[in-house]
Short mmCIF file of C-alpha atoms and ligand atoms in Angstrom, two decimals:
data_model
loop_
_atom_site.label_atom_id
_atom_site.label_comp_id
_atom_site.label_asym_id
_atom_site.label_seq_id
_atom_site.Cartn_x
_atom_site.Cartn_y
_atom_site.Cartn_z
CA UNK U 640 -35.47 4.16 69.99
CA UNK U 641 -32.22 3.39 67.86
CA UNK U 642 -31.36 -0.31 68.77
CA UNK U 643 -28.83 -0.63 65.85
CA UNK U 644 -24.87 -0.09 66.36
CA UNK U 645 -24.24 3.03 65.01
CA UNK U 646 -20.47 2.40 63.02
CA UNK U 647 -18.41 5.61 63.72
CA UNK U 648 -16.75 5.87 60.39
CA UNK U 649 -15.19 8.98 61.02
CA UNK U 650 -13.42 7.41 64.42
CA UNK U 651 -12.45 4.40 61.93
CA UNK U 652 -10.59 6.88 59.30
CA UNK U 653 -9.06 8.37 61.91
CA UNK U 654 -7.45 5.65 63.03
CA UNK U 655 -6.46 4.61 59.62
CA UNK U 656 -5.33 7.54 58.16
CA UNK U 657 -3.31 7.43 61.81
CA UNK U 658 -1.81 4.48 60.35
CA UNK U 659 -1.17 5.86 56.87
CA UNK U 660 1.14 8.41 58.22
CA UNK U 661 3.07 5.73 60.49
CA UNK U 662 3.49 4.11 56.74
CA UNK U 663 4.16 6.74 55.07
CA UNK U 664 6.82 8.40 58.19
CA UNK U 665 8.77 4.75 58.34
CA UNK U 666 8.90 4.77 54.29
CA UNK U 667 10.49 7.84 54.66
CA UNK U 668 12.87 6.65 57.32
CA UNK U 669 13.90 3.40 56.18
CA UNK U 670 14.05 3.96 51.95
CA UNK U 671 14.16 7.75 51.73
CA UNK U 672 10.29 7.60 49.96
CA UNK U 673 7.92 10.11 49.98
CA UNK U 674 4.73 8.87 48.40
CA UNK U 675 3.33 11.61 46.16
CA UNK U 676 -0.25 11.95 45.11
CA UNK U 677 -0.84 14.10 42.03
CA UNK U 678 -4.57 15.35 41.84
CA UNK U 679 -6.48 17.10 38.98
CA UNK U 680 -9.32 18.73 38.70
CA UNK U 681 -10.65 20.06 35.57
CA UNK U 682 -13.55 23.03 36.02
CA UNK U 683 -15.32 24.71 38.98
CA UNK U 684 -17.91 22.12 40.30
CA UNK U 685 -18.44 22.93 43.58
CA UNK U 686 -18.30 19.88 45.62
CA UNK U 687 -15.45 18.83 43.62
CA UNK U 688 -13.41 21.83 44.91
CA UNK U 689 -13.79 21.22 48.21
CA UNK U 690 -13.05 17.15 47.80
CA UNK U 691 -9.75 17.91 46.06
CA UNK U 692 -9.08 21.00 48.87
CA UNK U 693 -9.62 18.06 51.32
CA UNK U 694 -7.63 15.43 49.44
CA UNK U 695 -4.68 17.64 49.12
CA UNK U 696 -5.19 18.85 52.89
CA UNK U 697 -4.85 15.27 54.13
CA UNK U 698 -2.23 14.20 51.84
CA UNK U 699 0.11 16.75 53.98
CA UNK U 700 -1.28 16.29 56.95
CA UNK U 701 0.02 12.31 56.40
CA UNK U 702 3.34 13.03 55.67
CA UNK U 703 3.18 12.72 52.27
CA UNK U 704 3.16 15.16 48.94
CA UNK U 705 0.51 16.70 47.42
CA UNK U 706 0.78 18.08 43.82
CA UNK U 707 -2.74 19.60 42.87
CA UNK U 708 -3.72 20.61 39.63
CA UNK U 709 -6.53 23.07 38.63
CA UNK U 710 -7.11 23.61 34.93
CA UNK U 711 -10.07 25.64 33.46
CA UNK U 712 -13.16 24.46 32.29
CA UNK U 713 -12.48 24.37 28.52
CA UNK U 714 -9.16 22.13 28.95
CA UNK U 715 -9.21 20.16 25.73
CA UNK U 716 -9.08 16.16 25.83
CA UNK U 717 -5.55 16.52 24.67
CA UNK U 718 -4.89 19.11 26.87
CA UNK U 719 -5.69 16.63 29.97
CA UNK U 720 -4.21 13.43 28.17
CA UNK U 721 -0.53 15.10 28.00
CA UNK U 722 -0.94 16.04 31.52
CA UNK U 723 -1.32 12.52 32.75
CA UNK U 724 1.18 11.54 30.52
CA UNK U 725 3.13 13.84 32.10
CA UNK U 726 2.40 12.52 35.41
CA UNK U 727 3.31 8.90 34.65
CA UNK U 728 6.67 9.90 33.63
CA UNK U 729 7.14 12.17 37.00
CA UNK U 730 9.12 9.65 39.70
CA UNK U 731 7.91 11.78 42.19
CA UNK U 732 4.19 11.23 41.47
CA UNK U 733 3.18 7.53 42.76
CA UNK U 734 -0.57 8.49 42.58
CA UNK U 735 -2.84 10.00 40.11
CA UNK U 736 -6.39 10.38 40.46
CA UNK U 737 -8.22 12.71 38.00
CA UNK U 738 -11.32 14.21 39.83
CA UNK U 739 -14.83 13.05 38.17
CA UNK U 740 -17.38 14.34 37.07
CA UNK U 741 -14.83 16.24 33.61
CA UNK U 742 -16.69 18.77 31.71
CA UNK U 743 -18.96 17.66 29.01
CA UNK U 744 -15.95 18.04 26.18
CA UNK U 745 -13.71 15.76 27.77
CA UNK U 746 -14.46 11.55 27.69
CA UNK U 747 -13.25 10.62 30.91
CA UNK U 748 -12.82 6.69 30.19
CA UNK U 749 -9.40 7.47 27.60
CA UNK U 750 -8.60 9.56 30.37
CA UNK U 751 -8.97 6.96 32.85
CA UNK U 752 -7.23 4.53 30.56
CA UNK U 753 -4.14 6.58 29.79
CA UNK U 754 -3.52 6.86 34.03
CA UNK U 755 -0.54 4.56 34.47
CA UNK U 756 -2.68 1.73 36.42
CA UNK U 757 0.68 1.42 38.72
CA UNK U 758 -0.34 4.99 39.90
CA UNK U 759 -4.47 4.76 39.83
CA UNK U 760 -4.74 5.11 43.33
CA UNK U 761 -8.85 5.71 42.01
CA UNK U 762 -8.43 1.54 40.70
CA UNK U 763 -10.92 2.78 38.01
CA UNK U 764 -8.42 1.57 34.80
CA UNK U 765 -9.33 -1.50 33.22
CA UNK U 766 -6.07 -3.49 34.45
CA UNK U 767 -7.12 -2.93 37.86
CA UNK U 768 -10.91 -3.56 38.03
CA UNK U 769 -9.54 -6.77 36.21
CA UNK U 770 -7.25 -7.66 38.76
CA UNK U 771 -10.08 -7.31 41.48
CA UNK U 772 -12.35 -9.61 39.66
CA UNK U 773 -9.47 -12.07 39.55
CA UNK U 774 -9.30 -11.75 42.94
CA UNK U 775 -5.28 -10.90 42.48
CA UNK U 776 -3.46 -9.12 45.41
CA UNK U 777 -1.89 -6.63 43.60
CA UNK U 778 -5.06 -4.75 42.27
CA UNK U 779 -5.51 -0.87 43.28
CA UNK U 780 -8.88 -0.95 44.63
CA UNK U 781 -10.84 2.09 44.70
CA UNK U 782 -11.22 4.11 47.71
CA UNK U 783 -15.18 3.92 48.68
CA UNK U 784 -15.49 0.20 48.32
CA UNK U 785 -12.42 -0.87 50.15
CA UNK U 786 -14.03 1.96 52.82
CA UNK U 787 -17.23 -0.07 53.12
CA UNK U 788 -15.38 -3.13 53.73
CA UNK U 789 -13.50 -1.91 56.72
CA UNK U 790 -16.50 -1.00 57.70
CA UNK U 791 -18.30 -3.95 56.92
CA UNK U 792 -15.06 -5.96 59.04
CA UNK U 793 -15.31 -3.71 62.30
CA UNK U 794 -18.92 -4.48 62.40
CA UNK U 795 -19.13 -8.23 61.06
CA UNK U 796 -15.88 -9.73 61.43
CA UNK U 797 -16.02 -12.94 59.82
CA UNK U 798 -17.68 -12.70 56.67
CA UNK U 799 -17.26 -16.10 55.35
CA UNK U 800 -20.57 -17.56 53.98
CA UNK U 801 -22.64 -14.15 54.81
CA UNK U 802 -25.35 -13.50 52.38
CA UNK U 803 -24.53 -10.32 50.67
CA UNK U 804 -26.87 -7.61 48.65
CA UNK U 805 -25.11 -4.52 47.12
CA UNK U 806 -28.03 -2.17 45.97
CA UNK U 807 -26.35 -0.57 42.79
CA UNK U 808 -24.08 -1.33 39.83
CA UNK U 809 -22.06 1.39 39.35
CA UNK U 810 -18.72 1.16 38.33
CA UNK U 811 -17.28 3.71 41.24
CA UNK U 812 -19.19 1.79 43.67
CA UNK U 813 -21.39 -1.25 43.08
CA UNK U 814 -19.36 -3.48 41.31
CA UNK U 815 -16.07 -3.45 43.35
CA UNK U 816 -18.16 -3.78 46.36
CA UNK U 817 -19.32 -7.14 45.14
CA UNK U 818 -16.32 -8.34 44.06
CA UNK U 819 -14.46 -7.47 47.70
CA UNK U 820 -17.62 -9.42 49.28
CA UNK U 821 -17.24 -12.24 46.52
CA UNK U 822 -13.62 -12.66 47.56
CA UNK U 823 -13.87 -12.22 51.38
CA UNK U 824 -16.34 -15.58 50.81
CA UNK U 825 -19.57 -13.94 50.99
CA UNK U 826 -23.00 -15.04 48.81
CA UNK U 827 -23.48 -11.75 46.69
CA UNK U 828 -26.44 -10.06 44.81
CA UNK U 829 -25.35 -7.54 42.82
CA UNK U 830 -29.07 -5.50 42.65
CA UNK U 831 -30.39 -2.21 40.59
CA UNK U 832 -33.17 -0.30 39.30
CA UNK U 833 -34.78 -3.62 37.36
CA UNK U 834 -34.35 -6.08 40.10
CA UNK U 835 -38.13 -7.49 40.92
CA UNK U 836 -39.37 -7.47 44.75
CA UNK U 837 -35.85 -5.06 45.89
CA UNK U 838 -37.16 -5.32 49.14
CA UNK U 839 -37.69 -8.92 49.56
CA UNK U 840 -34.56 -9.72 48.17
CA UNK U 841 -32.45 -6.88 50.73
CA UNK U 842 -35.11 -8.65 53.44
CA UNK U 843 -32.73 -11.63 52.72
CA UNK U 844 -29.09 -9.96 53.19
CA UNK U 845 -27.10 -9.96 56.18
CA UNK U 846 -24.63 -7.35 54.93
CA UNK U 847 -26.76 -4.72 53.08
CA UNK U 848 -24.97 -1.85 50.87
CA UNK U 849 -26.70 0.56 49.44
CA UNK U 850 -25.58 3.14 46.72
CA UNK U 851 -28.16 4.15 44.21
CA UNK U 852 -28.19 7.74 44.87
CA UNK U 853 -32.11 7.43 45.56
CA UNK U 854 -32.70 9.76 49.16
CA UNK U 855 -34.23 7.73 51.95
CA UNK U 856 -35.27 4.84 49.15
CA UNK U 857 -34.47 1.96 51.67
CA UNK U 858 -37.25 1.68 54.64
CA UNK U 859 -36.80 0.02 57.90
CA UNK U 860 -38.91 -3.32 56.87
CA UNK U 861 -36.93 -3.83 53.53
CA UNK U 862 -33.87 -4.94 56.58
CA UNK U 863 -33.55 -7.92 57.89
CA UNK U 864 -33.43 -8.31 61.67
CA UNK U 865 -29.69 -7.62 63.11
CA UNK U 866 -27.95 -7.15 59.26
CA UNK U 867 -25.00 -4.25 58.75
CA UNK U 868 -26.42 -1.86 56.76
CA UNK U 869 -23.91 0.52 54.53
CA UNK U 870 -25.11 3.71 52.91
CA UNK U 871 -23.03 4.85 50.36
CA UNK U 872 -25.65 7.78 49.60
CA UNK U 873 -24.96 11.57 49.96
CA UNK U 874 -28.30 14.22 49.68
CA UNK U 875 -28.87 17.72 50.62
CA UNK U 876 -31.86 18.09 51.63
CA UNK U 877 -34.09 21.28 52.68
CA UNK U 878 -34.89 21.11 57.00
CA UNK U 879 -37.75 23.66 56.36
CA UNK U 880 -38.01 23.96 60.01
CA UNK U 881 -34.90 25.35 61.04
CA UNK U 882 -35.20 27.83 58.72
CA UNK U 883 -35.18 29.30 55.26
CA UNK U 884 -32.17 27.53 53.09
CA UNK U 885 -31.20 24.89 56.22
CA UNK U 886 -30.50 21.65 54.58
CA UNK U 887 -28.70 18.44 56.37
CA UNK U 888 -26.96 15.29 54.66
CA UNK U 889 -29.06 12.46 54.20
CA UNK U 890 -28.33 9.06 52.61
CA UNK U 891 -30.13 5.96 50.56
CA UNK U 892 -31.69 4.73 53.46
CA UNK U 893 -34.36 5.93 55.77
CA UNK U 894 -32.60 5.91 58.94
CA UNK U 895 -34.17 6.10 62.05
CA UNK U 896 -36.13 3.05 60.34
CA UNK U 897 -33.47 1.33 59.59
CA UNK U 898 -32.14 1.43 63.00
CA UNK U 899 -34.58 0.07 64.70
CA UNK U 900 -33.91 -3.25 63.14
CA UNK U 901 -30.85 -3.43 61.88
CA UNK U 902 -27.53 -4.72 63.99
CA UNK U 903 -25.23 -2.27 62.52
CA UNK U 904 -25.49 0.93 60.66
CA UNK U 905 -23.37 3.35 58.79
CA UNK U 906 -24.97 7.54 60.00
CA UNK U 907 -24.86 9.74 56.95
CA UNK U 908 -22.88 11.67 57.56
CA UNK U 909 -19.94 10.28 59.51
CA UNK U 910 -20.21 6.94 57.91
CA UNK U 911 -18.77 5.68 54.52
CA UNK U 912 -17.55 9.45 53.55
CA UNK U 913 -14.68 9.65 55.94
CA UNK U 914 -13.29 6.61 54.55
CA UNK U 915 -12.85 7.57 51.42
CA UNK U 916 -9.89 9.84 51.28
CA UNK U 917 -8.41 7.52 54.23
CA UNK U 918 -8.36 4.92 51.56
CA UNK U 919 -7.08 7.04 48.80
CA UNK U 920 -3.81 7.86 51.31
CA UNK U 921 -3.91 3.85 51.77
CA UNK U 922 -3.75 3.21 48.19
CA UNK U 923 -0.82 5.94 47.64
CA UNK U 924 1.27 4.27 50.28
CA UNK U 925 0.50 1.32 48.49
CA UNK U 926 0.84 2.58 44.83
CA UNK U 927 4.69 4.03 46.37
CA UNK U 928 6.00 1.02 47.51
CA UNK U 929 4.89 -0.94 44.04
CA UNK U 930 6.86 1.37 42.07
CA UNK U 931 10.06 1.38 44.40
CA UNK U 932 9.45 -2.65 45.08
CA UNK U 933 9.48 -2.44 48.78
CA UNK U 934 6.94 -4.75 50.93
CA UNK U 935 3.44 -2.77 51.69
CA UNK U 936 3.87 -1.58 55.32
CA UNK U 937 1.00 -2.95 57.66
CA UNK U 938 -1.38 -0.39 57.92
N1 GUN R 1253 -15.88 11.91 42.14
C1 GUN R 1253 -16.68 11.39 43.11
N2 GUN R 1253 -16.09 10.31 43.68
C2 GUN R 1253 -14.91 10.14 43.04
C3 GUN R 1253 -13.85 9.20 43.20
O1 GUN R 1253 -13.88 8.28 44.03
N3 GUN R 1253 -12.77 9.37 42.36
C4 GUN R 1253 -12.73 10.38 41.43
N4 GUN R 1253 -11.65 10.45 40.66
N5 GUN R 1253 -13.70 11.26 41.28
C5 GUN R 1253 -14.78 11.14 42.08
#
């Protein structure tokens, strides 16, 4: 029997993205702004196609313009480079996220570096990952990792003092996770593939997040009693037993373990993933009023 909190992420974007648009529909009102969102996708990856589809989908749906760009899969590195260049210089465009993975060709941290960090609603350029670490207010933060902290809030509240392990140190993920803990006052352990006893130390955490893109590698007795456990991870995997070619989503962390002794507990799916492109609107709102120099609605 489940006795953790289950946190209904998808309830929680919801209700932010609500709030985006209430942003985005008073910008609109009061200065005559319409934050723009420019995204590009280079290629045909599948589950790329159908984030972007869903970015731009939501972008309109919160009031605000989309401006999607699909170039083929051979797009040179200059090719891509004048677009963004392009983009910078476009007043209309107060956001620019380039989707990831790019095509072998193309080295996606120039790429990254040549966004306008005013506009990298992503928060993947250098000047913004160092703002974060600085613990400055006027960082970009990217989308997932200001996601689990919402989370992380709704099912915590105060986090001052908690003792913090993020399983993975990815720049996407890891990282800015820690630094958001670090600067909301929690004890952080920034842990990977070479950390010794993994499950002792996440044994120790009261906030656990987990993103090492390892199915199900987390088991119920690596929690500790009553912690907020956040799965970052996204699997396929075959259900033999509904049938030939069923799969379901599955995360980092065995579940129905996990929740039996755990407090809190992001479901995969309906946890983290809805909060991502919620956050990405956030951030454009955001990213708008910077450029125009109007105060950050609440949102
Ligand atoms: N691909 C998977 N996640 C992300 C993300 O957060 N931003 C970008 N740009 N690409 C991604």
């Amino acid at each position: 029997m489940t006795k953790a909190r289950i946190i209904d992420g998808k309830a929680i974007a919801a209700d932010l993205q609500g709030r985006v648009a209430r942003a985005a529909a008073r910008l609109k009102e009061d200065h005559g702004l319409t934050p723009g969102l420019a995204v590009v996708l280079v290629g045909e990856h599948p589950a790329s196609q159908i984030y972007v589809r869903n970015k731009s989908r939501q972008t309109v749906e919160a009031g605000m313009e989309s401006f999607a760009y699909t170039l083929p899969t051979d797009t040179t590195q200059a090719e891509l480079l004048s677009l963004v260049s392009r983009l910078n210089a476009d007043s209309a465009v107060h956001g620019i996220l380039v989707q990831l993975p790019l095509p072998d060709q193309i080295d996606p941290q120039p790429v990254l570096d040549a966004i306008d960090p005013a506009k990298d609603v992503d928060g993947f350029h250098p000047a913004n990952v160092g703002r974060l670490w600085s613990g400055r207010l006027d960082a970009l933060v990217s989308c997932t990792p200001v996601g689990c902290l919402i989370l992380i809030r709704e099912a915590v509240g105060d986090l001052v003092g908690k003792r913090a392990v993020v399983l993975g140190r990815s720049n996407i993920v890891g990282k800015p996770v820690a630094a958001l803990l670090l600067a909301e006052h929690c004890t952080v352990t920034l842990a990977h593939s070479r950390t010794r006893d993994l499950p002792g130390l996440c044994r120790e955490a009261d906030i656990l997040v987990v993103a090492v893109g390892r199915q199900g590698l987390v088991q119920g007795d690596w929690i500790k009693p009553g912690a907020c456990v956040i799965d970052v991870g996204m699997h396929r995997v075959p259900v033999p037993e509904r049938g030939e070619g069923k799969t379901r989503l599955a995360g980092d962390v065995d579940f129905d373990a996990a929740a039996e002794v755990a407090g809190a507990i992001t479901p995969v799916p309906g946890g983290v993933g809805p909060m991502t492109i919620a956050c990405l609107l956030r951030n454009t709102v955001i990213a708008a009023c910077g450029q125009r120099g109007i105060d950050v609605p609440d949102m």
